GROMACS .gro file of C-alpha atoms in nm:
model
  502
    1MET     CA    1  11.607   2.902   1.371
    2GLY     CA    2  11.408   2.992   1.686
    3TYR     CA    3  11.261   3.290   1.870
    4PRO     CA    4  11.486   3.572   1.979
    5ALA     CA    5  11.670   3.544   2.308
    6PRO     CA    6  11.483   3.701   2.603
    7PRO     CA    7  11.684   4.035   2.594
    8GLN     CA    8  11.610   4.068   2.222
    9LEU     CA    9  11.247   3.983   2.281
   10ARG     CA   10  11.220   4.254   2.546
   11GLN     CA   11  11.386   4.499   2.312
   12ALA     CA   12  11.147   4.408   2.030
   13ARG     CA   13  10.839   4.443   2.249
   14CYS     CA   14  10.945   4.788   2.381
   15ALA     CA   15  11.036   4.903   2.033
   16ILE     CA   16  10.708   4.790   1.877
   17ILE     CA   17  10.484   4.924   2.145
   18GLY     CA   18  10.669   5.256   2.183
   19PHE     CA   19  10.722   5.316   1.812
   20GLY     CA   20  10.360   5.217   1.751
   21CYS     CA   21  10.247   5.485   1.993
   22ASN     CA   22  10.472   5.737   1.823
   23GLN     CA   23  10.332   5.645   1.483
   24ALA     CA   24   9.977   5.662   1.600
   25PHE     CA   25  10.037   6.013   1.744
   26LEU     CA   26  10.203   6.123   1.417
   27PHE     CA   27   9.908   5.992   1.218
   28THR     CA   28   9.680   6.177   1.455
   29MET     CA   29   9.841   6.512   1.421
   30LEU     CA   30   9.870   6.483   1.042
   31TYR     CA   31   9.530   6.338   0.953
   32LEU     CA   32   9.297   6.334   1.251
   33ASP     CA   33   9.370   6.646   1.444
   34GLY     CA   34   9.097   6.914   1.445
   35SER     CA   35   9.184   7.080   1.773
   36VAL     CA   36   9.252   7.419   1.616
   37ALA     CA   37   8.987   7.406   1.344
   38GLY     CA   38   8.758   7.699   1.348
   39PRO     CA   39   8.430   7.792   1.174
   40GLU     CA   40   8.615   7.951   0.888
   41HIS     CA   41   8.657   7.756   0.562
   42GLY     CA   42   8.885   7.795   0.268
   43PHE     CA   43   9.210   7.652   0.156
   44LEU     CA   44   9.435   7.810   0.417
   45ALA     CA   45   9.183   7.778   0.704
   46ASP     CA   46   9.136   7.405   0.636
   47ARG     CA   47   9.500   7.327   0.602
   48ALA     CA   48   9.684   7.583   0.811
   49ASP     CA   49   9.745   7.342   1.100
   50LEU     CA   50   9.882   7.077   0.861
   51LEU     CA   51  10.113   7.322   0.684
   52CYS     CA   52  10.237   7.480   1.008
   53LEU     CA   53  10.309   7.143   1.165
   54LEU     CA   54  10.493   7.014   0.859
   55ALA     CA   55  10.693   7.338   0.826
   56VAL     CA   56  10.802   7.337   1.191
   57MET     CA   57  10.894   6.968   1.185
   58ALA     CA   58  11.090   7.014   0.857
   59ALA     CA   59  11.272   7.310   1.013
   60THR     CA   60  11.357   7.101   1.321
   61PHE     CA   61  11.492   6.814   1.113
   62ALA     CA   62  11.697   7.056   0.914
   63LEU     CA   63  11.855   7.194   1.227
   64MET     CA   64  11.939   6.825   1.326
   65LEU     CA   65  12.174   6.808   1.029
   66HIS     CA   66  12.417   7.046   1.205
   67ARG     CA   67  12.625   6.864   1.466
   68ARG     CA   68  12.615   7.130   1.736
   69CYS     CA   69  12.241   7.182   1.696
   70ARG     CA   70  12.184   6.806   1.684
   71SER     CA   71  12.368   6.765   2.018
   72ALA     CA   72  12.155   7.034   2.184
   73LEU     CA   73  11.828   6.908   2.035
   74LEU     CA   74  11.906   6.545   2.135
   75ARG     CA   75  11.962   6.659   2.486
   76ALA     CA   76  11.630   6.840   2.481
   77GLY     CA   77  11.470   6.528   2.337
   78ASP     CA   78  11.618   6.311   2.606
   79GLY     CA   79  11.489   6.548   2.868
   80LEU     CA   80  11.141   6.528   2.709
   81ALA     CA   81  11.158   6.145   2.712
   82ASN     CA   82  11.271   6.145   3.072
   83LEU     CA   83  10.957   6.337   3.158
   84PHE     CA   84  10.748   6.080   2.967
   85ALA     CA   85  10.661   6.352   2.712
   86ALA     CA   86  10.417   6.498   2.962
   87PRO     CA   87  10.490   6.860   2.858
   88LEU     CA   88  10.382   6.778   2.499
   89VAL     CA   89  10.059   6.617   2.619
   90LEU     CA   90   9.978   6.900   2.854
   91ALA     CA   91  10.060   7.167   2.590
   92LEU     CA   92   9.826   7.002   2.340
   93LEU     CA   93   9.542   6.964   2.591
   94ALA     CA   94   9.588   7.332   2.693
   95LEU     CA   95   9.562   7.433   2.331
   96VAL     CA   96   9.238   7.240   2.291
   97ALA     CA   97   9.099   7.403   2.610
   98LEU     CA   98   9.208   7.752   2.491
   99ARG     CA   99   9.042   7.698   2.155
  100ALA     CA  100   8.719   7.601   2.335
  101LEU     CA  101   8.733   7.912   2.549
  102LEU     CA  102   8.818   8.145   2.257
  103PRO     CA  103   8.618   8.012   1.962
  104GLU     CA  104   8.631   8.349   1.779
  105ALA     CA  105   9.016   8.384   1.797
  106PRO     CA  106   9.202   8.388   1.468
  107TRP     CA  107   9.266   8.040   1.341
  108VAL     CA  108   9.608   8.124   1.209
  109GLY     CA  109   9.727   8.202   1.564
  110PHE     CA  110   9.621   7.863   1.692
  111ALA     CA  111   9.772   7.690   1.388
  112LEU     CA  112  10.111   7.854   1.456
  113MET     CA  113  10.095   7.773   1.831
  114GLU     CA  114  10.017   7.402   1.750
  115GLY     CA  115  10.300   7.391   1.496
  116LEU     CA  116  10.553   7.515   1.750
  117LEU     CA  117  10.420   7.337   2.065
  118VAL     CA  118  10.368   7.003   1.887
  119GLY     CA  119  10.596   7.007   1.587
  120VAL     CA  120  10.922   7.051   1.763
  121PRO     CA  121  10.863   6.776   2.033
  122LEU     CA  122  10.724   6.535   1.771
  123ALA     CA  123  11.026   6.589   1.548
  124LEU     CA  124  11.259   6.527   1.851
  125LEU     CA  125  11.072   6.204   1.934
  126LEU     CA  126  11.102   6.084   1.573
  127CYS     CA  127  11.480   6.152   1.588
  128LEU     CA  128  11.509   5.965   1.923
  129TRP     CA  129  11.336   5.671   1.769
  130GLY     CA  130  11.578   5.685   1.471
  131ARG     CA  131  11.863   5.666   1.720
  132ALA     CA  132  11.700   5.389   1.917
  133LEU     CA  133  11.612   5.172   1.615
  134GLY     CA  134  11.942   5.248   1.445
  135ALA     CA  135  12.126   5.095   1.741
  136VAL     CA  136  11.998   4.745   1.670
  137PRO     CA  137  12.075   4.528   1.364
  138ILE     CA  138  11.891   4.607   1.052
  139ASP     CA  139  11.729   4.266   1.036
  140ARG     CA  140  11.544   4.349   1.354
  141SER     CA  141  11.484   4.719   1.319
  142VAL     CA  142  11.309   4.695   0.980
  143PRO     CA  143  11.039   4.447   1.083
  144GLU     CA  144  10.993   4.647   1.404
  145VAL     CA  145  10.919   4.955   1.194
  146PHE     CA  146  10.644   4.774   0.999
  147ILE     CA  147  10.498   4.603   1.306
  148GLY     CA  148  10.497   4.922   1.505
  149SER     CA  149  10.342   5.124   1.220
  150ALA     CA  150  10.066   4.864   1.184
  151LEU     CA  151   9.999   4.884   1.556
  152GLY     CA  152   9.978   5.264   1.534
  153ALA     CA  153   9.731   5.252   1.248
  154ALA     CA  154   9.525   4.991   1.432
  155VAL     CA  155   9.506   5.217   1.736
  156CYS     CA  156   9.398   5.511   1.524
  157PHE     CA  157   9.128   5.293   1.353
  158LEU     CA  158   8.987   5.176   1.681
  159VAL     CA  159   8.954   5.528   1.813
  160VAL     CA  160   8.808   5.663   1.489
  161ALA     CA  161   8.550   5.384   1.497
  162LEU     CA  162   8.436   5.481   1.848
  163PRO     CA  163   8.086   5.641   1.828
  164VAL     CA  164   8.212   5.933   2.046
  165ALA     CA  165   8.261   6.278   1.899
  166GLU     CA  166   8.573   6.365   2.102
  167ALA     CA  167   8.722   6.017   2.100
  168ALA     CA  168   9.030   6.146   1.909
  169LEU     CA  169   9.137   6.328   2.225
  170LEU     CA  170   9.241   5.988   2.365
  171LEU     CA  171   9.512   5.978   2.103
  172TYR     CA  172   9.673   6.298   2.256
  173ALA     CA  173   9.806   6.071   2.542
  174LEU     CA  174  10.012   5.853   2.297
  175PRO     CA  175  10.339   6.046   2.349
  176LEU     CA  176  10.350   5.899   2.700
  177GLY     CA  177  10.374   5.554   2.544
  178SER     CA  178  10.632   5.664   2.303
  179ALA     CA  179  10.849   5.814   2.577
  180TRP     CA  180  10.798   5.496   2.787
  181GLY     CA  181  10.923   5.290   2.493
  182LEU     CA  182  11.239   5.502   2.462
  183ARG     CA  183  11.308   5.481   2.837
  184ALA     CA  184  11.252   5.105   2.832
  185LEU     CA  185  11.492   5.057   2.536
  186ALA     CA  186  11.754   5.261   2.712
  187ALA     CA  187  11.719   5.051   3.026
  188THR     CA  188  11.733   4.734   2.821
  189ALA     CA  189  12.049   4.848   2.650
  190ASP     CA  190  12.212   4.937   2.981
  191GLY     CA  191  12.106   4.611   3.132
  192GLY     CA  192  12.249   4.415   2.841
  193ALA     CA  193  12.582   4.604   2.875
  194ALA     CA  194  12.593   4.528   3.245
  195ASP     CA  195  12.529   4.159   3.190
  196GLY     CA  196  12.757   4.111   2.897
  197GLY     CA  197  13.106   4.151   3.036
  198ALA     CA  198  13.393   4.303   2.847
  199GLY     CA  199  13.392   4.086   2.546
  200GLY     CA  200  13.018   4.066   2.503
  201GLU     CA  201  12.975   4.435   2.564
  202GLY     CA  202  13.236   4.525   2.297
  203ALA     CA  203  13.095   4.282   2.040
  204ALA     CA  204  12.741   4.413   2.089
  205ALA     CA  205  12.854   4.770   2.056
  206ALA     CA  206  13.050   4.699   1.741
  207ALA     CA  207  12.754   4.523   1.596
  208SER     CA  208  12.539   4.826   1.648
  209ALA     CA  209  12.795   5.086   1.553
  210PRO     CA  210  12.785   5.256   1.213
  211SER     CA  211  12.980   5.033   0.981
  212ALA     CA  212  13.076   5.046   0.615
  213SER     CA  213  13.400   5.014   0.435
  214ASP     CA  214  13.540   5.293   0.221
  215ALA     CA  215  13.431   5.121  -0.107
  216PRO     CA  216  13.067   5.096  -0.033
  217ASP     CA  217  13.066   5.438   0.138
  218ASP     CA  218  13.064   5.604  -0.209
  219ASP     CA  219  12.790   5.369  -0.336
  220ALA     CA  220  12.591   5.444  -0.019
  221SER     CA  221  12.617   5.817  -0.079
  222LYS     CA  222  12.488   5.778  -0.429
  223LEU     CA  223  12.199   5.559  -0.312
  224SER     CA  224  12.123   5.806  -0.037
  225GLY     CA  225  12.091   6.091  -0.290
  226ARG     CA  226  11.853   5.884  -0.503
  227ILE     CA  227  11.645   5.791  -0.202
  228LEU     CA  228  11.617   6.152  -0.100
  229ALA     CA  229  11.515   6.253  -0.450
  230GLY     CA  230  11.242   5.990  -0.456
  231THR     CA  231  11.137   6.090  -0.106
  232VAL     CA  232  11.076   6.448  -0.212
  233VAL     CA  233  10.872   6.345  -0.518
  234PHE     CA  234  10.655   6.097  -0.314
  235GLY     CA  235  10.591   6.376  -0.067
  236LEU     CA  236  10.506   6.610  -0.350
  237ALA     CA  237  10.258   6.368  -0.499
  238THR     CA  238  10.086   6.304  -0.172
  239GLY     CA  239  10.066   6.671  -0.085
  240ALA     CA  240   9.902   6.752  -0.416
  241ILE     CA  241   9.634   6.495  -0.350
  242GLU     CA  242   9.580   6.630   0.003
  243ALA     CA  243   9.529   6.973  -0.144
  244MET     CA  244   9.218   6.847  -0.320
  245THR     CA  245   9.032   6.776  -0.001
  246ALA     CA  246   8.961   6.994   0.293
  247ARG     CA  247   9.098   6.869   0.626
  248ALA     CA  248   8.744   6.841   0.766
  249GLN     CA  249   8.633   6.627   0.471
  250ALA     CA  250   8.956   6.423   0.463
  251ALA     CA  251   8.916   6.345   0.831
  252SER     CA  252   8.575   6.177   0.779
  253HIS     CA  253   8.545   5.855   0.970
  254THR     CA  254   8.470   5.651   0.652
  255SER     CA  255   8.766   5.769   0.457
  256LEU     CA  256   9.020   5.738   0.739
  257SER     CA  257   8.881   5.399   0.844
  258VAL     CA  258   8.951   5.282   0.493
  259THR     CA  259   9.300   5.429   0.505
  260PHE     CA  260   9.399   5.269   0.833
  261VAL     CA  261   9.249   4.930   0.745
  262LEU     CA  262   9.427   4.915   0.409
  263PHE     CA  263   9.751   5.023   0.572
  264VAL     CA  264   9.727   4.749   0.837
  265LEU     CA  265   9.661   4.497   0.564
  266TYR     CA  266   9.957   4.629   0.373
  267CYS     CA  267  10.183   4.586   0.674
  268VAL     CA  268  10.060   4.230   0.726
  269ALA     CA  269  10.127   4.149   0.358
  270ALA     CA  270  10.474   4.313   0.375
  271LEU     CA  271  10.561   4.117   0.680
  272GLN     CA  272  10.469   3.794   0.509
  273LEU     CA  273  10.768   3.854   0.288
  274TYR     CA  274  10.992   3.807   0.588
  275GLY     CA  275  10.847   3.460   0.671
  276GLY     CA  276  10.631   3.338   0.949
  277ARG     CA  277  10.853   3.489   1.221
  278PRO     CA  278  10.981   3.831   1.103
  279LEU     CA  279  11.175   3.890   1.425
  280SER     CA  280  11.339   3.545   1.442
  281LEU     CA  281  11.713   3.500   1.447
  282GLY     CA  282  11.848   3.460   1.097
  283THR     CA  283  11.563   3.656   0.929
  284ARG     CA  284  11.688   3.874   0.647
  285ALA     CA  285  11.517   4.210   0.608
  286VAL     CA  286  11.713   4.356   0.314
  287LEU     CA  287  11.920   4.082   0.156
  288PRO     CA  288  11.763   3.828  -0.086
  289THR     CA  289  11.634   3.516   0.080
  290GLU     CA  290  11.701   3.293  -0.228
  291SER     CA  291  11.990   3.282  -0.470
  292ASN     CA  292  11.765   3.362  -0.771
  293GLN     CA  293  11.637   3.690  -0.618
  294GLU     CA  294  11.782   4.031  -0.676
  295THR     CA  295  11.623   4.208  -0.381
  296GLY     CA  296  11.513   4.107  -0.037
  297PRO     CA  297  11.182   4.145   0.145
  298LEU     CA  298  11.215   4.530   0.180
  299GLY     CA  299  11.223   4.551  -0.201
  300GLY     CA  300  10.893   4.356  -0.223
  301ALA     CA  301  10.747   4.586   0.054
  302TYR     CA  302  10.852   4.886  -0.159
  303ARG     CA  303  10.686   4.756  -0.479
  304LEU     CA  304  10.372   4.671  -0.286
  305ALA     CA  305  10.345   5.019  -0.132
  306VAL     CA  306  10.396   5.192  -0.466
  307LEU     CA  307  10.132   4.960  -0.624
  308LEU     CA  308   9.879   5.051  -0.354
  309MET     CA  309   9.957   5.421  -0.388
  310VAL     CA  310   9.928   5.420  -0.772
  311GLY     CA  311   9.615   5.204  -0.747
  312GLY     CA  312   9.472   5.476  -0.526
  313PHE     CA  313   9.527   5.731  -0.790
  314ILE     CA  314   9.345   5.522  -1.048
  315ALA     CA  315   9.058   5.448  -0.802
  316VAL     CA  316   8.995   5.816  -0.702
  317PRO     CA  317   8.696   5.869  -0.935
  318LEU     CA  318   8.538   5.533  -0.839
  319LEU     CA  319   8.575   5.592  -0.470
  320GLU     CA  320   8.424   5.937  -0.489
  321ARG     CA  321   8.102   5.781  -0.632
  322VAL     CA  322   8.051   5.562  -0.319
  323GLY     CA  323   8.116   5.840  -0.078
  324VAL     CA  324   8.475   5.765   0.022
  325ALA     CA  325   8.734   6.036  -0.030
  326GLY     CA  326   8.960   5.937  -0.308
  327VAL     CA  327   9.262   6.030  -0.099
  328ALA     CA  328   9.191   5.733   0.139
  329VAL     CA  329   9.359   5.468  -0.069
  330VAL     CA  330   9.637   5.703  -0.188
  331LEU     CA  331   9.705   5.789   0.177
  332ALA     CA  332   9.724   5.420   0.263
  333GLY     CA  333   9.983   5.369  -0.004
  334TYR     CA  334  10.172   5.668   0.107
  335LEU     CA  335  10.186   5.540   0.463
  336GLY     CA  336  10.328   5.215   0.315
  337VAL     CA  337  10.594   5.413   0.127
  338PHE     CA  338  10.644   5.608   0.446
  339SER     CA  339  10.730   5.291   0.640
  340VAL     CA  340  10.965   5.173   0.368
  341LEU     CA  341  11.142   5.510   0.365
  342VAL     CA  342  11.189   5.500   0.746
  343SER     CA  343  11.355   5.163   0.710
  344LEU     CA  344  11.574   5.293   0.424
  345PHE     CA  345  11.677   5.599   0.635
  346LEU     CA  346  11.786   5.361   0.913
  347ILE     CA  347  11.975   5.140   0.670
  348MET     CA  348  12.154   5.435   0.502
  349GLY     CA  349  12.253   5.575   0.836
  350ARG     CA  350  12.414   5.240   0.919
  351ILE     CA  351  12.598   5.156   0.605
  352ALA     CA  352  12.715   5.515   0.534
  353GLY     CA  353  12.885   5.520   0.875
  354ARG     CA  354  12.670   5.814   0.995
  355ASP     CA  355  12.459   5.864   1.303
  356ALA     CA  356  12.109   5.719   1.230
  357THR     CA  357  11.965   6.028   1.389
  358ALA     CA  358  12.112   6.248   1.112
  359SER     CA  359  11.991   6.008   0.846
  360ILE     CA  360  11.635   6.008   0.984
  361ALA     CA  361  11.640   6.388   1.014
  362ARG     CA  362  11.766   6.431   0.654
  363GLY     CA  363  11.502   6.195   0.520
  364PHE     CA  364  11.209   6.343   0.706
  365ALA     CA  365  11.314   6.697   0.615
  366ALA     CA  366  11.306   6.596   0.247
  367LEU     CA  367  10.972   6.410   0.284
  368PHE     CA  368  10.790   6.691   0.465
  369ALA     CA  369  10.935   6.956   0.236
  370GLY     CA  370  10.803   6.767  -0.056
  371GLU     CA  371  10.460   6.735   0.108
  372ILE     CA  372  10.452   7.113   0.173
  373LEU     CA  373  10.537   7.185  -0.181
  374GLY     CA  374  10.275   6.945  -0.300
  375VAL     CA  375   9.998   7.107  -0.091
  376LEU     CA  376  10.100   7.454  -0.219
  377ALA     CA  377  10.117   7.331  -0.579
  378GLY     CA  378   9.770   7.183  -0.539
  379ALA     CA  379   9.641   7.509  -0.406
  380GLY     CA  380   9.782   7.694  -0.711
  381ALA     CA  381   9.606   7.443  -0.939
  382LEU     CA  382   9.278   7.480  -0.750
  383ALA     CA  383   9.303   7.859  -0.778
  384ALA     CA  384   9.399   7.848  -1.152
  385PHE     CA  385   9.156   7.590  -1.280
  386GLY     CA  386   8.877   7.584  -1.025
  387GLY     CA  387   8.791   7.310  -0.782
  388ALA     CA  388   8.611   7.060  -1.002
  389GLY     CA  389   8.824   7.118  -1.319
  390SER     CA  390   9.154   7.081  -1.136
  391ALA     CA  391   9.081   6.754  -0.963
  392PRO     CA  392   9.149   6.519  -1.262
  393VAL     CA  393   9.466   6.720  -1.347
  394LEU     CA  394   9.605   6.694  -0.989
  395VAL     CA  395   9.528   6.325  -0.968
  396THR     CA  396   9.701   6.261  -1.305
  397LEU     CA  397  10.006   6.469  -1.223
  398ALA     CA  398  10.042   6.319  -0.878
  399GLY     CA  399  10.014   5.967  -1.016
  400VAL     CA  400  10.273   6.041  -1.277
  401ALA     CA  401  10.505   6.191  -1.016
  402ALA     CA  402  10.481   5.875  -0.794
  403LEU     CA  403  10.548   5.647  -1.095
  404TYR     CA  404  10.841   5.865  -1.199
  405ALA     CA  405  10.990   5.839  -0.848
  406TYR     CA  406  10.961   5.454  -0.860
  407LEU     CA  407  11.077   5.404  -1.218
  408PHE     CA  408  11.351   5.655  -1.245
  409LEU     CA  409  11.462   5.793  -0.909
  410PHE     CA  410  11.478   5.502  -0.662
  411THR     CA  411  11.419   5.176  -0.852
  412ASP     CA  412  11.433   4.804  -0.814
  413ARG     CA  413  11.783   4.824  -0.957
  414ASP     CA  414  11.884   5.059  -0.673
  415LEU     CA  415  11.735   4.816  -0.420
  416ALA     CA  416  11.947   4.538  -0.572
  417ALA     CA  417  12.255   4.766  -0.540
  418LEU     CA  418  12.152   4.836  -0.180
  419SER     CA  419  12.150   4.464  -0.108
  420VAL     CA  420  12.509   4.440  -0.229
  421VAL     CA  421  12.616   4.734  -0.015
  422VAL     CA  422  12.438   4.588   0.289
  423SER     CA  423  12.612   4.248   0.233
  424LYS     CA  424  12.955   4.418   0.234
  425SER     CA  425  12.860   4.620   0.538
  426ASP     CA  426  12.748   4.310   0.720
  427ARG     CA  427  13.082   4.145   0.666
  428PHE     CA  428  13.261   4.457   0.783
  429GLY     CA  429  13.037   4.466   1.091
  430GLU     CA  430  13.103   4.098   1.170
  431ALA     CA  431  13.475   4.165   1.144
  432CYS     CA  432  13.446   4.454   1.388
  433ALA     CA  433  13.245   4.241   1.627
  434ARG     CA  434  13.505   3.963   1.612
  435ILE     CA  435  13.798   4.204   1.674
  436ALA     CA  436  13.605   4.366   1.963
  437ALA     CA  437  13.524   4.032   2.119
  438SER     CA  438  13.877   3.887   2.088
  439ALA     CA  439  14.047   4.200   2.206
  440LYS     CA  440  13.787   4.252   2.484
  441LEU     CA  441  13.727   4.618   2.391
  442SER     CA  442  13.503   4.825   2.611
  443LYS     CA  443  13.172   4.963   2.475
  444ARG     CA  444  13.314   5.297   2.373
  445GLU     CA  445  13.626   5.138   2.220
  446ALA     CA  446  13.405   4.901   2.018
  447GLU     CA  447  13.203   5.204   1.896
  448ILE     CA  448  13.519   5.386   1.782
  449LEU     CA  449  13.675   5.078   1.622
  450PRO     CA  450  13.468   5.083   1.293
  451LEU     CA  451  13.543   5.452   1.243
  452ALA     CA  452  13.909   5.397   1.306
  453LEU     CA  453  13.914   5.106   1.060
  454ARG     CA  454  13.759   5.330   0.799
  455GLY     CA  455  14.047   5.584   0.842
  456ARG     CA  456  13.844   5.853   1.023
  457THR     CA  457  14.063   6.121   1.185
  458ALA     CA  458  14.052   6.167   1.561
  459GLU     CA  459  13.888   6.507   1.510
  460ARG     CA  460  13.608   6.353   1.300
  461ILE     CA  461  13.551   6.074   1.548
  462ALA     CA  462  13.534   6.324   1.826
  463GLY     CA  463  13.267   6.508   1.633
  464GLU     CA  464  13.069   6.190   1.575
  465PHE     CA  465  13.051   6.111   1.955
  466PHE     CA  466  13.061   6.473   2.087
  467ILE     CA  467  13.371   6.403   2.289
  468SER     CA  468  13.712   6.570   2.294
  469LYS     CA  469  13.998   6.475   2.058
  470ASN     CA  470  14.218   6.384   2.358
  471THR     CA  471  13.955   6.133   2.468
  472VAL     CA  472  13.956   5.983   2.130
  473ASP     CA  473  14.335   5.958   2.124
  474THR     CA  474  14.328   5.781   2.461
  475HIS     CA  475  14.069   5.528   2.329
  476LEU     CA  476  14.276   5.468   2.017
  477ARG     CA  477  14.589   5.395   2.219
  478ARG     CA  478  14.396   5.146   2.424
  479ILE     CA  479  14.253   4.983   2.113
  480TYR     CA  480  14.602   4.953   1.958
  481ALA     CA  481  14.733   4.796   2.279
  482LYS     CA  482  14.446   4.544   2.313
  483CYS     CA  483  14.470   4.446   1.942
  484GLY     CA  484  14.844   4.411   1.952
  485VAL     CA  485  14.916   4.680   1.688
  486HIS     CA  486  15.109   4.995   1.702
  487THR     CA  487  14.971   5.222   1.418
  488ARG     CA  488  14.645   5.294   1.252
  489GLN     CA  489  14.759   5.123   0.933
  490GLU     CA  490  14.834   4.805   1.128
  491LEU     CA  491  14.487   4.822   1.276
  492ILE     CA  492  14.333   4.863   0.929
  493ASP     CA  493  14.538   4.566   0.803
  494LEU     CA  494  14.405   4.363   1.095
  495GLY     CA  495  14.048   4.456   0.997
  496GLU     CA  496  14.107   4.356   0.632
  497ARG     CA  497  14.254   4.023   0.732
  498THR     CA  498  13.959   3.954   0.963
  499GLU     CA  499  13.710   4.054   0.698
  500GLY     CA  500  13.889   3.830   0.444
  501GLU     CA  501  13.862   3.530   0.678
  502LEU     CA  502  13.487   3.579   0.681
   0.00000   0.00000   0.00000
């Protein structure tokens, strides 16, 4: 077992740096941004930018679930990436300048402007990263998520630690790095296809295409529903805690420094579960590494994140006594759960035979919707019981909600079931790759092959790739000819025989 081959190493570096920049910018906008804050104080004034940003992003992710909208939004996202996300950076800087020029302007107007100007592009970049990371094997994409997230948190910590009042403005340039990473990954993929020849190209495409057999597809759908339910509850719990603390107070350097340091340490600990070289060939990200284990490294990372989050709920009163906002540790645990959920969204997109972009959009829509509900529920509790009296109630309820999500919605047993589904999916993917290589299928033919083996109709395949049915029929005829079969059933039989040989 050695280091990844040079093309894989280049892909990993681009993914980690680019995704790290994207994560750092996301953390900035959710927890560090004060560009539209005004002199007014109160629940809505302190949280208006957060609520508007979450609402716009959740709405954008919801639109991504419709195929036609997803096609148009992805084209817009590709255009943004091709411009190195410069329009997003310029819009944010212009908003900061406008706020400085008009300090007495209504805060709600600036909050809405930020939500629209930043929320939509940020959601598009997250979906593009879902598509990019979903195009590589799970065992590489999952460690890349954790390493990139740790890098993003480290960047935020370094900027927060700078003794400069406006140092956070440096983080507004991070979308440039995110777009660079996306462009570099696209160039790496094109270069690999150009160097790979017919057989290598087809095998690579088949390995990265959505793959799952019909049997685990039902199991994957059930697991996906449980993951989404847990996602909403985790978001709800975190939103309720965020409602306790004003944005200005929550963004204090001490509290956020604790959050980012704890999250980086969490990522380091989670990566230790993958071994000394988490991106090495042969590393398993989901499947158990030993025969006596039920779940793989991702299961351990999930347990560790929930432990940190629940530990934060318990430590809230103690931290408040030493001047650290109690939300700091809870937020670090939430970021850990966030990284696990991103990995799970990528996995479910792969094994359910769906576009990873749609899976990412569905997951983030649920997460941010839950967070919005949590903030609003916290506001109701604050109004009903008063600030001091409602804090213990909110902490208790949020902690119970997080434990409920872990114990009853998406549990260790579900992670063990996910390992079984991933194992079956891996065999199916290996069978597709072997058929694509032996038949010397083109890249597009290798992408269509898994869907054809799963019995997808030509109309549905056309919808998946946004191409015409006639084009799909042409590709299917070529696949039949290259594989030496005449009908779809004969092709499916070939797939089953190949999978049986593995």
